[in-house]
Coordinates of C-alpha atoms and ligand atoms in Angstrom, one line a residue:
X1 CA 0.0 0.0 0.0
X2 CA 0.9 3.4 -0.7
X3 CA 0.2 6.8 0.5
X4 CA 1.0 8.3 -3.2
X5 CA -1.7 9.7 -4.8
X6 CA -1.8 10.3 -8.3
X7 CA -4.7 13.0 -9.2
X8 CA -3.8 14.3 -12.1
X9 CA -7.1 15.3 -14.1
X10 CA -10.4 16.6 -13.5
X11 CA -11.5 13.2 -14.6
X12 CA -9.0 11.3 -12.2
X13 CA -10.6 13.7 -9.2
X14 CA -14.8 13.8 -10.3
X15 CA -14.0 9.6 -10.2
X16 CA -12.0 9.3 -7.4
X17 CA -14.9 11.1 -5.5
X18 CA -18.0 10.1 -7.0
X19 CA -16.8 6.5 -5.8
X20 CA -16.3 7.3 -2.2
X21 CA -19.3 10.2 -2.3
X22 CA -21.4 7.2 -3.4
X23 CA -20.3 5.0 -0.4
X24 CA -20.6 8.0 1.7
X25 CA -24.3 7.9 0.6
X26 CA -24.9 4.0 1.0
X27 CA -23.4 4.0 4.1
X28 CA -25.7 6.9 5.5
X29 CA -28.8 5.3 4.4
X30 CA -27.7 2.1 6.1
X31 CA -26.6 3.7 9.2
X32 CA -29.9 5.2 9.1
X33 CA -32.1 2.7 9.3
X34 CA -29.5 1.2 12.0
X35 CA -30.6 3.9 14.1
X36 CA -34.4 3.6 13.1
X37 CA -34.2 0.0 14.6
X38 CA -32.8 1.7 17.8
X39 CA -35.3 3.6 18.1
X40 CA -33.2 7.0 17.6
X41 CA -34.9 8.8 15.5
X42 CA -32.4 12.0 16.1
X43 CA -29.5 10.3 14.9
X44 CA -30.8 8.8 12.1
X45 CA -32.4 12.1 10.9
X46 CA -29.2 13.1 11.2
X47 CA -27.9 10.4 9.2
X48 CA -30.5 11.2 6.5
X49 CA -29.5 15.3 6.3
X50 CA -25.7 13.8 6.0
X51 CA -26.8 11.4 3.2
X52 CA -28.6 14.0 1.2
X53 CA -25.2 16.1 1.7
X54 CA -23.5 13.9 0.2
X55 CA -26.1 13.5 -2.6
X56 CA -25.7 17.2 -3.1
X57 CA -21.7 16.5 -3.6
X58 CA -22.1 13.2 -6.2
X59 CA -23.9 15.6 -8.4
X60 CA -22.2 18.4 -8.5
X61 CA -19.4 15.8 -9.7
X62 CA -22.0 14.5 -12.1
X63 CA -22.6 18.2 -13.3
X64 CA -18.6 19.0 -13.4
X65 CA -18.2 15.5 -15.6
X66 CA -21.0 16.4 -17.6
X67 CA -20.8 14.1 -20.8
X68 CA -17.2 13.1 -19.8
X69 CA -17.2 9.4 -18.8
X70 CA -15.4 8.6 -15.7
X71 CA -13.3 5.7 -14.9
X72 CA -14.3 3.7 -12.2
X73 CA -12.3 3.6 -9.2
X74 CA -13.2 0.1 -7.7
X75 CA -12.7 0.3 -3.6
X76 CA -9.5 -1.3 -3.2
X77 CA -7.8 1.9 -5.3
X78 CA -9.0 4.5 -3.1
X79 CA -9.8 2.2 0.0
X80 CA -5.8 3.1 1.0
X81 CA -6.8 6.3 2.1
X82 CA -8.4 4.9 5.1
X83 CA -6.3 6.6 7.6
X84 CA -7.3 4.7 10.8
X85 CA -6.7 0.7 11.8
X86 CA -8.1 -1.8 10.6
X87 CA -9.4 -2.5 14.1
X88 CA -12.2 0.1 14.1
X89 CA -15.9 -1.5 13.6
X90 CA -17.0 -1.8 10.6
X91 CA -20.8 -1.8 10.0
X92 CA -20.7 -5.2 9.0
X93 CA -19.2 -6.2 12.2
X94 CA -21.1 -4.0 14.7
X95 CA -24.7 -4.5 12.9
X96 CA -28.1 -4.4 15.0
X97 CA -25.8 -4.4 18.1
X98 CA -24.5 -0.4 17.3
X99 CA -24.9 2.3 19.2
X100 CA -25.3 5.7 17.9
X101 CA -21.8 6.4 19.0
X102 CA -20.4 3.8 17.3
X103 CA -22.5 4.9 14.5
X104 CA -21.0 8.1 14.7
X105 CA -17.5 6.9 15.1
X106 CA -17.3 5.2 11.7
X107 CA -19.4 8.6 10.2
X108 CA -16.0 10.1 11.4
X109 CA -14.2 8.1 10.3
X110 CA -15.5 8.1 6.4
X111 CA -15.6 12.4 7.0
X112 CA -12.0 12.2 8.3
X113 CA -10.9 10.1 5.2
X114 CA -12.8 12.1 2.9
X115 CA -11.4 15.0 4.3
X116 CA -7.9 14.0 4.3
X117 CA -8.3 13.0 0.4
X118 CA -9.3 15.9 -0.7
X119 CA -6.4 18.3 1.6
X120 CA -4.2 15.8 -0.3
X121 CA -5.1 16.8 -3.7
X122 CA -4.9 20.3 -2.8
X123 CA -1.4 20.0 -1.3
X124 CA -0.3 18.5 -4.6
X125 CA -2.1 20.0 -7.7
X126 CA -1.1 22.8 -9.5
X127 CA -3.1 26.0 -9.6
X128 CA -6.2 25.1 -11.8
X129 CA -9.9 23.1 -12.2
X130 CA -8.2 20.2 -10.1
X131 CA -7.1 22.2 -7.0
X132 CA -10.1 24.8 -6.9
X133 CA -12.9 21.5 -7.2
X134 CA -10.4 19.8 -4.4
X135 CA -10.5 22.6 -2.2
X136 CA -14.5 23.3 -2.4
X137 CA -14.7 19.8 -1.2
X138 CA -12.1 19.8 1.3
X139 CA -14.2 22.2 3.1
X140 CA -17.3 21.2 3.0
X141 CA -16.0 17.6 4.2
X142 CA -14.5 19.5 6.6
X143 CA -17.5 21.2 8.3
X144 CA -19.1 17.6 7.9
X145 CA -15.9 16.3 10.1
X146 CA -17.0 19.1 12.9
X147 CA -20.6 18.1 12.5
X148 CA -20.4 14.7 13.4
X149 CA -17.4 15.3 16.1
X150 CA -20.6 17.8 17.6
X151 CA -22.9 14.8 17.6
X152 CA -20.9 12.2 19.2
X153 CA -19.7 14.7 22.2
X154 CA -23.5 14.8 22.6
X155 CA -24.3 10.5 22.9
X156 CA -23.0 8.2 25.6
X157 CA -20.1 6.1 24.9
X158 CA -21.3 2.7 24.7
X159 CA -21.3 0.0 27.9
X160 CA -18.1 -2.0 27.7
X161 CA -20.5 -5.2 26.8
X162 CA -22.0 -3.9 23.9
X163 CA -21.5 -6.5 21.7
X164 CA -21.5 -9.3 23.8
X165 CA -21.8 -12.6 22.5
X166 CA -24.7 -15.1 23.7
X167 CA -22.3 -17.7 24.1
X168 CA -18.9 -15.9 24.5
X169 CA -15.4 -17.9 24.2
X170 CA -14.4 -16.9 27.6
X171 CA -15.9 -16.8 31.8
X172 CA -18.1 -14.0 32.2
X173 CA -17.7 -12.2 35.4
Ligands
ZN201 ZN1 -19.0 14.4 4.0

């Protein structure tokens, strides 16, 4: 794995985000009903405003593309610029067992690596189309980073058993 990036085109950045502004969106409307089936309707709203946010962002790459055709970007090409473990929960792992704050924690975590993406680009593009489009999104990422980080100081961290197993390998206290 390498921490290069190679953004060198318009077309390079509108693909490289459309595929992770799409995820972002998926991954909203899943955590969303998560929260619906914990009965937190405020965080899933939330979840809902932050997927229609990032609705607003994959088409204003659609519009910027306009009749270009992107290349897609399949995960594992942009999945590098994860920038936390491979430890954190995933939503897979935690499913029906999450909390909002884990919820929140991998919302972060996606607005972090968005975030991070797009300051990248703008610390290596040359004045132009590619560094203006990376910027705008760097700081709306940005305030989304801040949003989320509001939320969470606002939930309880989650009880240490969370996602304890029926039948658990080990003695239980
Ligand atoms: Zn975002």
């Amino acid at each position: 794995m390498t921490n290069r990036i190679t953004i060198e085109s318009v077309v390079d950045l509108l693909a490289h985000a459309k595929a992770m502004e799409t995820e972002a969106l998926e991954r909203y409307l899943d955590l969303a009903e998560q929260m619906e089936v914990h009965h937190n309707p405020e965080v899933a709203a939330l979840f809902r405003k932050m997927a229609r946010v990032e609705g607003l962002h994959v088409e204003k790459i659609l519009e910027k593309a306009g009749d270009k055709t992107l290349p897609h970007i399949p995960p594992w090409e942009y999945q590098w610029l994860e920038s936390e473990s491979a430890e954190a929960i995933t939503v897979e792992d935690a499913h029906y067992l999450m909390t909002p704050h884990h919820a929140l924690t991998l919302a972060l975590r996606a607005e972090r690596r968005a975030f991070d993406f797009y300051s990248r680009v703008v610390a290596t593009a040359a004045p132009g189309e590619v560094l203006e489009l990376a910027r705008e999104l760097m700081e709306e990422e940005g305030e989304h980073v801040g949003l989320i980080e509001q939320w969470l100081a606002k939930v309880p961290e989650p009880d240490e058993d969370w996602a304890e197993d029926p039948d658990p390998p080990l003695l239980q206290e």
